[in-house]
PDB file of C-alpha atoms and ligand atoms in Angstrom:
ATOM      1  CA  MET A   1     -51.654  85.253 230.642  1.00  0.00           C
ATOM      2  CA  PRO A   2     -52.274  83.183 227.628  1.00  0.00           C
ATOM      3  CA  LEU A   3     -50.446  80.039 227.092  1.00  0.00           C
ATOM      4  CA  VAL A   4     -46.956  80.310 226.044  1.00  0.00           C
ATOM      5  CA  SER A   5     -44.462  78.137 223.983  1.00  0.00           C
ATOM      6  CA  MET A   6     -41.657  76.368 225.913  1.00  0.00           C
ATOM      7  CA  ASN A   7     -39.356  78.913 224.215  1.00  0.00           C
ATOM      8  CA  GLU A   8     -40.521  81.638 226.704  1.00  0.00           C
ATOM      9  CA  PHE A   9     -38.797  79.835 229.674  1.00  0.00           C
ATOM     10  CA  LEU A  10     -36.329  77.112 228.354  1.00  0.00           C
ATOM     11  CA  PRO A  11     -33.773  79.109 227.308  1.00  0.00           C
ATOM     12  CA  GLN A  12     -33.619  80.873 230.643  1.00  0.00           C
ATOM     13  CA  ALA A  13     -33.431  77.385 232.295  1.00  0.00           C
ATOM     14  CA  LYS A  14     -30.606  76.564 230.200  1.00  0.00           C
ATOM     15  CA  ALA A  15     -28.532  79.815 230.889  1.00  0.00           C
ATOM     16  CA  GLY A  16     -29.529  79.183 234.774  1.00  0.00           C
ATOM     17  CA  LYS A  17     -28.522  75.691 234.928  1.00  0.00           C
ATOM     18  CA  TYR A  18     -32.089  74.714 236.453  1.00  0.00           C
ATOM     19  CA  ALA A  19     -34.958  72.482 235.046  1.00  0.00           C
ATOM     20  CA  VAL A  20     -38.678  73.476 234.228  1.00  0.00           C
ATOM     21  CA  GLY A  21     -41.092  70.443 235.528  1.00  0.00           C
ATOM     22  CA  GLN A  22     -43.493  68.758 232.776  1.00  0.00           C
ATOM     23  CA  PHE A  23     -46.354  67.575 234.822  1.00  0.00           C
ATOM     24  CA  ASN A  24     -48.887  65.787 233.081  1.00  0.00           C
ATOM     25  CA  MET A  25     -52.425  66.510 233.114  1.00  0.00           C
ATOM     26  CA  ASN A  26     -54.918  63.755 233.318  1.00  0.00           C
ATOM     27  CA  ASN A  27     -58.247  65.468 234.853  1.00  0.00           C
ATOM     28  CA  LEU A  28     -59.398  68.588 236.578  1.00  0.00           C
ATOM     29  CA  GLU A  29     -57.734  67.868 239.976  1.00  0.00           C
ATOM     30  CA  PHE A  30     -54.392  67.359 238.117  1.00  0.00           C
ATOM     31  CA  ALA A  31     -54.674  70.479 236.541  1.00  0.00           C
ATOM     32  CA  GLN A  32     -55.747  72.483 239.721  1.00  0.00           C
ATOM     33  CA  ALA A  33     -53.160  70.620 242.009  1.00  0.00           C
ATOM     34  CA  ILE A  34     -50.126  71.500 239.411  1.00  0.00           C
ATOM     35  CA  ALA A  35     -51.395  74.892 238.664  1.00  0.00           C
ATOM     36  CA  GLN A  36     -51.647  75.798 242.720  1.00  0.00           C
ATOM     37  CA  ALA A  37     -48.366  74.379 243.409  1.00  0.00           C
ATOM     38  CA  ALA A  38     -46.341  76.419 240.695  1.00  0.00           C
ATOM     39  CA  LYS A  39     -48.521  79.632 242.088  1.00  0.00           C
ATOM     40  CA  GLU A  40     -47.356  79.011 245.364  1.00  0.00           C
ATOM     41  CA  LEU A  41     -43.621  78.632 244.158  1.00  0.00           C
ATOM     42  CA  ASN A  42     -43.943  81.401 241.271  1.00  0.00           C
ATOM     43  CA  SER A  43     -42.621  78.784 238.837  1.00  0.00           C
ATOM     44  CA  PRO A  44     -43.127  78.378 234.974  1.00  0.00           C
ATOM     45  CA  PHE A  45     -44.402  74.806 234.430  1.00  0.00           C
ATOM     46  CA  ILE A  46     -45.527  72.572 231.138  1.00  0.00           C
ATOM     47  CA  PHE A  47     -48.729  70.813 231.079  1.00  0.00           C
ATOM     48  CA  GLY A  48     -47.856  67.447 229.545  1.00  0.00           C
ATOM     49  CA  VAL A  49     -50.656  65.716 227.834  1.00  0.00           C
ATOM     50  CA  SER A  50     -50.507  62.316 226.269  1.00  0.00           C
ATOM     51  CA  GLU A  51     -52.630  61.126 223.457  1.00  0.00           C
ATOM     52  CA  GLY A  52     -54.384  58.811 226.048  1.00  0.00           C
ATOM     53  CA  ALA A  53     -54.923  61.567 228.438  1.00  0.00           C
ATOM     54  CA  LEU A  54     -56.327  63.798 225.367  1.00  0.00           C
ATOM     55  CA  LYS A  55     -58.781  60.940 224.518  1.00  0.00           C
ATOM     56  CA  TYR A  56     -59.921  60.726 228.044  1.00  0.00           C
ATOM     57  CA  MET A  57     -60.343  64.488 228.489  1.00  0.00           C
ATOM     58  CA  GLY A  58     -61.145  65.540 224.943  1.00  0.00           C
ATOM     59  CA  ILE A  59     -59.252  68.370 223.487  1.00  0.00           C
ATOM     60  CA  GLU A  60     -61.800  70.882 224.117  1.00  0.00           C
ATOM     61  CA  TYR A  61     -61.722  70.279 227.870  1.00  0.00           C
ATOM     62  CA  THR A  62     -57.940  70.013 227.771  1.00  0.00           C
ATOM     63  CA  VAL A  63     -57.155  73.501 226.277  1.00  0.00           C
ATOM     64  CA  ALA A  64     -59.974  74.954 228.398  1.00  0.00           C
ATOM     65  CA  LEU A  65     -58.472  73.593 231.841  1.00  0.00           C
ATOM     66  CA  ALA A  66     -55.100  74.710 230.650  1.00  0.00           C
ATOM     67  CA  GLU A  67     -56.248  78.317 229.663  1.00  0.00           C
ATOM     68  CA  ALA A  68     -58.169  78.592 232.868  1.00  0.00           C
ATOM     69  CA  ALA A  69     -54.742  77.606 234.771  1.00  0.00           C
ATOM     70  CA  ALA A  70     -52.866  80.308 233.017  1.00  0.00           C
ATOM     71  CA  LYS A  71     -55.550  82.975 233.299  1.00  0.00           C
ATOM     72  CA  GLN A  72     -56.002  82.197 237.260  1.00  0.00           C
ATOM     73  CA  THR A  73     -52.073  82.016 237.990  1.00  0.00           C
ATOM     74  CA  GLY A  74     -50.762  84.545 235.465  1.00  0.00           C
ATOM     75  CA  LEU A  75     -47.755  82.169 235.124  1.00  0.00           C
ATOM     76  CA  PRO A  76     -45.859  81.207 231.978  1.00  0.00           C
ATOM     77  CA  ILE A  77     -47.521  77.823 231.116  1.00  0.00           C
ATOM     78  CA  ALA A  78     -46.865  75.720 228.024  1.00  0.00           C
ATOM     79  CA  LEU A  79     -49.700  73.190 226.942  1.00  0.00           C
ATOM     80  CA  HIS A  80     -47.797  70.390 225.218  1.00  0.00           C
ATOM     81  CA  LEU A  81     -48.578  67.368 223.470  1.00  0.00           C
ATOM     82  CA  ASP A  82     -46.794  64.610 224.913  1.00  0.00           C
ATOM     83  CA  HIS A  83     -45.137  61.727 222.949  1.00  0.00           C
ATOM     84  CA  GLY A  84     -47.484  62.851 219.583  1.00  0.00           C
ATOM     85  CA  SER A  85     -47.346  59.858 217.122  1.00  0.00           C
ATOM     86  CA  ASN A  86     -47.962  61.542 213.892  1.00  0.00           C
ATOM     87  CA  PHE A  87     -48.255  64.838 211.902  1.00  0.00           C
ATOM     88  CA  ASP A  88     -52.076  64.926 212.279  1.00  0.00           C
ATOM     89  CA  VAL A  89     -52.278  64.715 216.137  1.00  0.00           C
ATOM     90  CA  ALA A  90     -49.878  67.596 216.291  1.00  0.00           C
ATOM     91  CA  MET A  91     -51.654  69.874 213.727  1.00  0.00           C
ATOM     92  CA  LYS A  92     -55.086  68.849 215.654  1.00  0.00           C
ATOM     93  CA  CYS A  93     -53.543  70.130 219.086  1.00  0.00           C
ATOM     94  CA  ILE A  94     -52.238  73.365 217.753  1.00  0.00           C
ATOM     95  CA  ARG A  95     -55.268  74.333 216.189  1.00  0.00           C
ATOM     96  CA  ALA A  96     -57.031  73.523 219.088  1.00  0.00           C
ATOM     97  CA  GLY A  97     -54.814  75.969 221.095  1.00  0.00           C
ATOM     98  CA  PHE A  98     -51.664  73.786 222.198  1.00  0.00           C
ATOM     99  CA  SER A  99     -48.776  75.903 222.521  1.00  0.00           C
ATOM    100  CA  SER A 100     -46.291  73.195 222.282  1.00  0.00           C
ATOM    101  CA  VAL A 101     -45.915  69.754 220.798  1.00  0.00           C
ATOM    102  CA  MET A 102     -43.746  66.867 221.081  1.00  0.00           C
ATOM    103  CA  PHE A 103     -43.398  64.419 218.097  1.00  0.00           C
ATOM    104  CA  ASP A 104     -42.083  61.138 219.079  1.00  0.00           C
ATOM    105  CA  GLY A 105     -40.240  59.566 216.021  1.00  0.00           C
ATOM    106  CA  SER A 106     -38.187  57.389 217.991  1.00  0.00           C
ATOM    107  CA  HIS A 107     -39.572  54.139 216.585  1.00  0.00           C
ATOM    108  CA  HIS A 108     -38.970  55.303 213.327  1.00  0.00           C
ATOM    109  CA  SER A 109     -35.815  55.007 211.453  1.00  0.00           C
ATOM    110  CA  PHE A 110     -33.184  57.979 212.195  1.00  0.00           C
ATOM    111  CA  GLU A 111     -33.683  59.366 208.608  1.00  0.00           C
ATOM    112  CA  ASP A 112     -37.510  59.183 209.018  1.00  0.00           C
ATOM    113  CA  ASN A 113     -37.663  60.551 212.355  1.00  0.00           C
ATOM    114  CA  ILE A 114     -35.680  63.661 210.948  1.00  0.00           C
ATOM    115  CA  ARG A 115     -37.883  63.746 207.879  1.00  0.00           C
ATOM    116  CA  LEU A 116     -41.461  63.639 209.850  1.00  0.00           C
ATOM    117  CA  THR A 117     -39.916  65.629 212.899  1.00  0.00           C
ATOM    118  CA  LYS A 118     -38.727  68.440 210.409  1.00  0.00           C
ATOM    119  CA  GLU A 119     -42.492  68.771 208.684  1.00  0.00           C
ATOM    120  CA  ILE A 120     -44.025  69.404 212.148  1.00  0.00           C
ATOM    121  CA  VAL A 121     -41.471  71.881 213.218  1.00  0.00           C
ATOM    122  CA  LYS A 122     -41.889  73.887 209.813  1.00  0.00           C
ATOM    123  CA  VAL A 123     -45.864  74.351 210.561  1.00  0.00           C
ATOM    124  CA  ALA A 124     -45.466  74.623 214.455  1.00  0.00           C
ATOM    125  CA  HIS A 125     -42.683  77.450 214.368  1.00  0.00           C
ATOM    126  CA  ALA A 126     -44.817  79.386 211.816  1.00  0.00           C
ATOM    127  CA  MET A 127     -47.335  79.001 214.402  1.00  0.00           C
ATOM    128  CA  GLY A 128     -45.119  80.202 217.430  1.00  0.00           C
ATOM    129  CA  VAL A 129     -45.595  76.770 218.789  1.00  0.00           C
ATOM    130  CA  SER A 130     -42.334  74.926 220.111  1.00  0.00           C
ATOM    131  CA  VAL A 131     -41.514  71.349 219.178  1.00  0.00           C
ATOM    132  CA  GLU A 132     -39.883  68.788 221.382  1.00  0.00           C
ATOM    133  CA  GLY A 133     -38.194  65.760 219.409  1.00  0.00           C
ATOM    134  CA  GLU A 134     -37.191  62.482 220.855  1.00  0.00           C
ATOM    135  CA  LEU A 135     -34.003  60.036 219.894  1.00  0.00           C
ATOM    136  CA  GLY A 136     -33.171  56.704 221.316  1.00  0.00           C
ATOM    137  CA  THR A 137     -36.149  54.824 222.893  1.00  0.00           C
ATOM    138  CA  ILE A 138     -37.137  55.229 226.504  1.00  0.00           C
ATOM    139  CA  GLY A 139     -38.076  52.382 228.049  1.00  0.00           C
ATOM    140  CA  GLY A 140     -41.189  51.604 230.372  1.00  0.00           C
ATOM    141  CA  THR A 141     -45.058  52.135 229.611  1.00  0.00           C
ATOM    142  CA  GLU A 142     -46.801  55.025 229.117  1.00  0.00           C
ATOM    143  CA  ASP A 143     -50.463  54.967 227.983  1.00  0.00           C
ATOM    144  CA  ASP A 144     -50.347  52.422 225.234  1.00  0.00           C
ATOM    145  CA  LEU A 145     -46.865  52.859 224.696  1.00  0.00           C
ATOM    146  CA  SER A 146     -44.499  50.159 225.992  1.00  0.00           C
ATOM    147  CA  VAL A 147     -41.055  49.224 225.613  1.00  0.00           C
ATOM    148  CA  ASP A 148     -39.138  46.510 226.671  1.00  0.00           C
ATOM    149  CA  GLU A 149     -36.001  47.368 228.944  1.00  0.00           C
ATOM    150  CA  GLU A 150     -33.810  45.483 226.518  1.00  0.00           C
ATOM    151  CA  ASN A 151     -35.380  47.016 223.856  1.00  0.00           C
ATOM    152  CA  ALA A 152     -34.686  50.624 224.893  1.00  0.00           C
ATOM    153  CA  SER A 153     -31.453  51.766 223.187  1.00  0.00           C
ATOM    154  CA  LEU A 154     -29.754  54.899 224.486  1.00  0.00           C
ATOM    155  CA  ALA A 155     -29.128  57.956 222.370  1.00  0.00           C
ATOM    156  CA  LYS A 156     -25.884  58.606 220.406  1.00  0.00           C
ATOM    157  CA  PRO A 157     -24.449  62.023 220.824  1.00  0.00           C
ATOM    158  CA  ALA A 158     -23.374  62.654 217.238  1.00  0.00           C
ATOM    159  CA  GLU A 159     -26.762  61.458 216.011  1.00  0.00           C
ATOM    160  CA  ALA A 160     -28.250  63.875 218.349  1.00  0.00           C
ATOM    161  CA  ILE A 161     -26.438  66.896 216.854  1.00  0.00           C
ATOM    162  CA  ARG A 162     -27.404  66.046 213.660  1.00  0.00           C
ATOM    163  CA  PHE A 163     -30.728  65.760 214.408  1.00  0.00           C
ATOM    164  CA  TYR A 164     -30.817  69.081 215.934  1.00  0.00           C
ATOM    165  CA  GLU A 165     -29.100  70.748 213.117  1.00  0.00           C
ATOM    166  CA  GLU A 166     -31.503  69.519 210.509  1.00  0.00           C
ATOM    167  CA  THR A 167     -34.878  69.620 212.525  1.00  0.00           C
ATOM    168  CA  GLY A 168     -34.454  72.783 214.168  1.00  0.00           C
ATOM    169  CA  VAL A 169     -36.460  71.495 217.361  1.00  0.00           C
ATOM    170  CA  ASP A 170     -36.312  73.336 220.612  1.00  0.00           C
ATOM    171  CA  ALA A 171     -36.000  70.638 222.752  1.00  0.00           C
ATOM    172  CA  LEU A 172     -34.673  67.308 222.603  1.00  0.00           C
ATOM    173  CA  ALA A 173     -35.533  64.173 224.426  1.00  0.00           C
ATOM    174  CA  ILE A 174     -32.637  61.918 224.720  1.00  0.00           C
ATOM    175  CA  ALA A 175     -33.044  58.012 226.051  1.00  0.00           C
ATOM    176  CA  VAL A 176     -30.294  58.119 228.618  1.00  0.00           C
ATOM    177  CA  GLY A 177     -31.527  55.309 231.161  1.00  0.00           C
ATOM    178  CA  THR A 178     -34.507  56.581 232.534  1.00  0.00           C
ATOM    179  CA  ALA A 179     -38.037  54.928 232.046  1.00  0.00           C
ATOM    180  CA  HIS A 180     -41.551  55.647 231.749  1.00  0.00           C
ATOM    181  CA  GLY A 181     -43.755  54.554 234.930  1.00  0.00           C
ATOM    182  CA  MET A 182     -42.330  53.541 238.366  1.00  0.00           C
ATOM    183  CA  TYR A 183     -38.851  51.924 238.575  1.00  0.00           C
ATOM    184  CA  ALA A 184     -38.024  48.049 239.710  1.00  0.00           C
ATOM    185  CA  GLY A 185     -34.719  48.915 240.882  1.00  0.00           C
ATOM    186  CA  GLU A 186     -32.618  52.059 240.781  1.00  0.00           C
ATOM    187  CA  PRO A 187     -32.229  53.864 237.170  1.00  0.00           C
ATOM    188  CA  HIS A 188     -29.019  54.095 235.451  1.00  0.00           C
ATOM    189  CA  ILE A 189     -28.553  57.495 234.079  1.00  0.00           C
ATOM    190  CA  HIS A 190     -25.818  58.030 231.662  1.00  0.00           C
ATOM    191  CA  TYR A 191     -24.722  61.475 232.411  1.00  0.00           C
ATOM    192  CA  ASN A 192     -22.269  61.716 229.804  1.00  0.00           C
ATOM    193  CA  ILE A 193     -24.619  61.369 227.340  1.00  0.00           C
ATOM    194  CA  ILE A 194     -26.473  64.178 228.566  1.00  0.00           C
ATOM    195  CA  GLU A 195     -23.227  66.456 229.112  1.00  0.00           C
ATOM    196  CA  GLU A 196     -22.221  65.856 225.682  1.00  0.00           C
ATOM    197  CA  VAL A 197     -25.136  66.551 223.733  1.00  0.00           C
ATOM    198  CA  ALA A 198     -26.185  69.623 226.144  1.00  0.00           C
ATOM    199  CA  ALA A 199     -22.931  71.096 225.586  1.00  0.00           C
ATOM    200  CA  ALA A 200     -23.140  70.997 221.753  1.00  0.00           C
ATOM    201  CA  MET A 201     -26.481  72.578 221.046  1.00  0.00           C
ATOM    202  CA  PRO A 202     -28.397  75.734 222.658  1.00  0.00           C
ATOM    203  CA  ILE A 203     -31.511  73.832 223.247  1.00  0.00           C
ATOM    204  CA  SER A 204     -33.158  71.971 226.260  1.00  0.00           C
ATOM    205  CA  ILE A 205     -32.522  68.281 226.790  1.00  0.00           C
ATOM    206  CA  VAL A 206     -35.518  66.445 228.247  1.00  0.00           C
ATOM    207  CA  LEU A 207     -35.252  64.055 230.500  1.00  0.00           C
ATOM    208  CA  HIS A 208     -38.496  61.611 230.312  1.00  0.00           C
ATOM    209  CA  GLY A 209     -39.426  59.080 232.838  1.00  0.00           C
ATOM    210  CA  GLY A 210     -38.656  61.528 235.909  1.00  0.00           C
ATOM    211  CA  SER A 211     -41.138  59.784 238.559  1.00  0.00           C
ATOM    212  CA  GLY A 212     -39.245  57.636 241.075  1.00  0.00           C
ATOM    213  CA  VAL A 213     -35.780  58.942 239.791  1.00  0.00           C
ATOM    214  CA  PRO A 214     -33.738  59.770 243.374  1.00  0.00           C
ATOM    215  CA  ASP A 215     -33.182  63.358 243.989  1.00  0.00           C
ATOM    216  CA  ASP A 216     -29.453  63.238 243.989  1.00  0.00           C
ATOM    217  CA  MET A 217     -29.624  61.685 240.332  1.00  0.00           C
ATOM    218  CA  ILE A 218     -32.271  64.405 239.430  1.00  0.00           C
ATOM    219  CA  LYS A 219     -29.629  67.005 240.645  1.00  0.00           C
ATOM    220  CA  ASN A 220     -26.786  65.283 238.720  1.00  0.00           C
ATOM    221  CA  ALA A 221     -28.726  65.216 235.381  1.00  0.00           C
ATOM    222  CA  ILE A 222     -29.558  68.889 235.995  1.00  0.00           C
ATOM    223  CA  LYS A 223     -25.956  69.251 236.471  1.00  0.00           C
ATOM    224  CA  ALA A 224     -25.009  67.575 233.624  1.00  0.00           C
ATOM    225  CA  GLY A 225     -27.408  69.773 231.179  1.00  0.00           C
ATOM    226  CA  ALA A 226     -30.809  68.565 231.490  1.00  0.00           C
ATOM    227  CA  THR A 227     -33.368  71.356 231.457  1.00  0.00           C
ATOM    228  CA  LYS A 228     -37.027  69.895 231.114  1.00  0.00           C
ATOM    229  CA  ILE A 229     -37.863  66.914 233.466  1.00  0.00           C
ATOM    230  CA  ASN A 230     -41.290  65.054 232.697  1.00  0.00           C
ATOM    231  CA  VAL A 231     -43.024  63.758 235.811  1.00  0.00           C
ATOM    232  CA  ASN A 232     -46.497  61.844 235.633  1.00  0.00           C
ATOM    233  CA  THR A 233     -46.411  58.551 237.283  1.00  0.00           C
ATOM    234  CA  GLU A 234     -45.416  60.020 240.806  1.00  0.00           C
ATOM    235  CA  ASN A 235     -48.243  62.303 240.860  1.00  0.00           C
ATOM    236  CA  GLN A 236     -50.655  59.430 239.652  1.00  0.00           C
ATOM    237  CA  VAL A 237     -49.490  57.084 242.542  1.00  0.00           C
ATOM    238  CA  ALA A 238     -49.827  59.826 245.254  1.00  0.00           C
ATOM    239  CA  ALA A 239     -53.299  60.640 244.021  1.00  0.00           C
ATOM    240  CA  THR A 240     -54.482  56.872 243.950  1.00  0.00           C
ATOM    241  CA  ALA A 241     -52.785  56.243 247.160  1.00  0.00           C
ATOM    242  CA  ALA A 242     -54.961  59.092 248.958  1.00  0.00           C
ATOM    243  CA  ILE A 243     -58.312  57.979 247.293  1.00  0.00           C
ATOM    244  CA  ARG A 244     -57.779  54.379 248.500  1.00  0.00           C
ATOM    245  CA  GLU A 245     -56.960  55.490 252.032  1.00  0.00           C
ATOM    246  CA  VAL A 246     -60.267  57.761 252.211  1.00  0.00           C
ATOM    247  CA  LEU A 247     -62.267  54.697 250.422  1.00  0.00           C
ATOM    248  CA  GLY A 248     -60.393  52.167 252.388  1.00  0.00           C
ATOM    249  CA  LYS A 249     -61.082  53.944 255.967  1.00  0.00           C
ATOM    250  CA  ASP A 250     -64.946  54.526 255.166  1.00  0.00           C
ATOM    251  CA  ALA A 251     -67.074  52.275 252.867  1.00  0.00           C
ATOM    252  CA  LYS A 252     -69.758  54.780 253.140  1.00  0.00           C
ATOM    253  CA  VAL A 253     -68.151  57.580 251.326  1.00  0.00           C
ATOM    254  CA  TYR A 254     -69.963  58.572 248.101  1.00  0.00           C
ATOM    255  CA  ASP A 255     -69.230  62.224 247.536  1.00  0.00           C
ATOM    256  CA  PRO A 256     -66.327  62.459 244.988  1.00  0.00           C
ATOM    257  CA  ARG A 257     -65.015  65.753 246.602  1.00  0.00           C
ATOM    258  CA  LYS A 258     -64.442  63.703 249.758  1.00  0.00           C
ATOM    259  CA  TYR A 259     -61.807  61.522 248.016  1.00  0.00           C
ATOM    260  CA  LEU A 260     -60.813  64.005 245.435  1.00  0.00           C
ATOM    261  CA  THR A 261     -59.736  66.762 247.618  1.00  0.00           C
ATOM    262  CA  PRO A 262     -56.930  64.709 249.708  1.00  0.00           C
ATOM    263  CA  ALA A 263     -55.973  63.440 246.064  1.00  0.00           C
ATOM    264  CA  ARG A 264     -55.462  66.768 244.915  1.00  0.00           C
ATOM    265  CA  ASN A 265     -53.915  67.889 248.144  1.00  0.00           C
ATOM    266  CA  ALA A 266     -51.031  64.902 247.818  1.00  0.00           C
ATOM    267  CA  MET A 267     -50.546  65.932 244.066  1.00  0.00           C
ATOM    268  CA  VAL A 268     -49.797  69.628 245.368  1.00  0.00           C
ATOM    269  CA  GLU A 269     -46.769  68.385 247.600  1.00  0.00           C
ATOM    270  CA  VAL A 270     -45.482  66.137 244.894  1.00  0.00           C
ATOM    271  CA  VAL A 271     -45.553  69.052 242.540  1.00  0.00           C
ATOM    272  CA  LYS A 272     -43.775  71.380 244.989  1.00  0.00           C
ATOM    273  CA  GLY A 273     -41.219  68.841 245.590  1.00  0.00           C
ATOM    274  CA  LYS A 274     -40.295  68.583 242.290  1.00  0.00           C
ATOM    275  CA  ILE A 275     -40.389  72.214 241.723  1.00  0.00           C
ATOM    276  CA  GLU A 276     -37.887  72.723 244.365  1.00  0.00           C
ATOM    277  CA  LEU A 277     -35.706  69.857 243.268  1.00  0.00           C
ATOM    278  CA  PHE A 278     -35.669  71.340 239.722  1.00  0.00           C
ATOM    279  CA  GLY A 279     -34.740  74.815 241.037  1.00  0.00           C
ATOM    280  CA  SER A 280     -37.289  76.422 239.126  1.00  0.00           C
ATOM    281  CA  VAL A 281     -38.759  78.342 242.406  1.00  0.00           C
ATOM    282  CA  GLY A 282     -39.227  82.130 241.642  1.00  0.00           C
ATOM    283  CA  LYS A 283     -38.576  81.854 237.852  1.00  0.00           C
ATOM    284  CA  ALA A 284     -41.894  82.801 236.496  1.00  0.00           C
TER     285      ALA A 284
HETATM  286 ZN1  LIG B 301     -42.017  60.220 228.095  1.00  0.00          ZN
END
C-alpha cells in the first residue's frame, strides 16, 4: 500500500471516538518497531518526522523507510512532517513523498498563522496531502524548539474555530496543557477546551506531548474528542534504557545489533501499549 494522507483514517477515528497515534521516527529501528507494533494490532498510524530528525536521517532515507513500512505491512500509514517551520520545508517534504505535513505557525501572530497555514493548505490539498495546524503554544522541548512552561499559552476555542474555517486544515493541534518531552509532575489537561473545539468542527483535534501522560488522562482526552495523539519521548526513553542496560552489563559488546535489537523490542512494546490505549486496534 502506498503512503496515505491522514484523511484516509482520521475521519473514521472521529466518528468512532478513538485516536490514531503519531509515532515519531528517528532511525531505522524506530521505523521497524512502530510498523511491527501496528502490524501486530492491525492499526493505522502516522510516522511523525521533525525537522531535526529529517536532518539526521536525510529526506531520501526518511521517505524510503516509510514507504518500505507501508509496503511491508499493507497498513494505511501517513508520513507526516512534525512542526514544519515554514513553507519551503513543507514543499520539500511534499515533493519528496510525504503524505501529510504540519505547519506550526503558533509562534506567529494569529493573523499571520492563518495566512501562512492557508498558503500551505492550498498547495498540499492540490497534491492530496493532509495538513495539521497549531494554535496556542505547547510547552517543553522538542528538537531545537523550546517553550518555557510559563510562556505556553492555551488555545482559545473561538480562535480555533475561526482558524479552521479560514485555513481548511485537516487536523488541528491545540495547546491544552500537555508538553513536549517528559513531565516533571503530572500534566494538567484542559479537557473542556478539547471538548468545545472538537464539537465545533468536523476535523481531528491533535494532542501533542502524549509521552508520560497517565493512561486515564489520555482516555479522558479521547473522550473529550482528541483523535490524533503524538508520542516520541517514551520511545526514545525505552530505546535508550535498553541500550544502556546491555552496554552497562557488558563492556565488551561492540556489535550494534546486540543493543539495537533490545532497543527495538522495547519500542514495539511501548507502541503496542499506546495503540491499545488509543483504541485503534483493528482499525486499519
Ligand atoms: Zn509536538
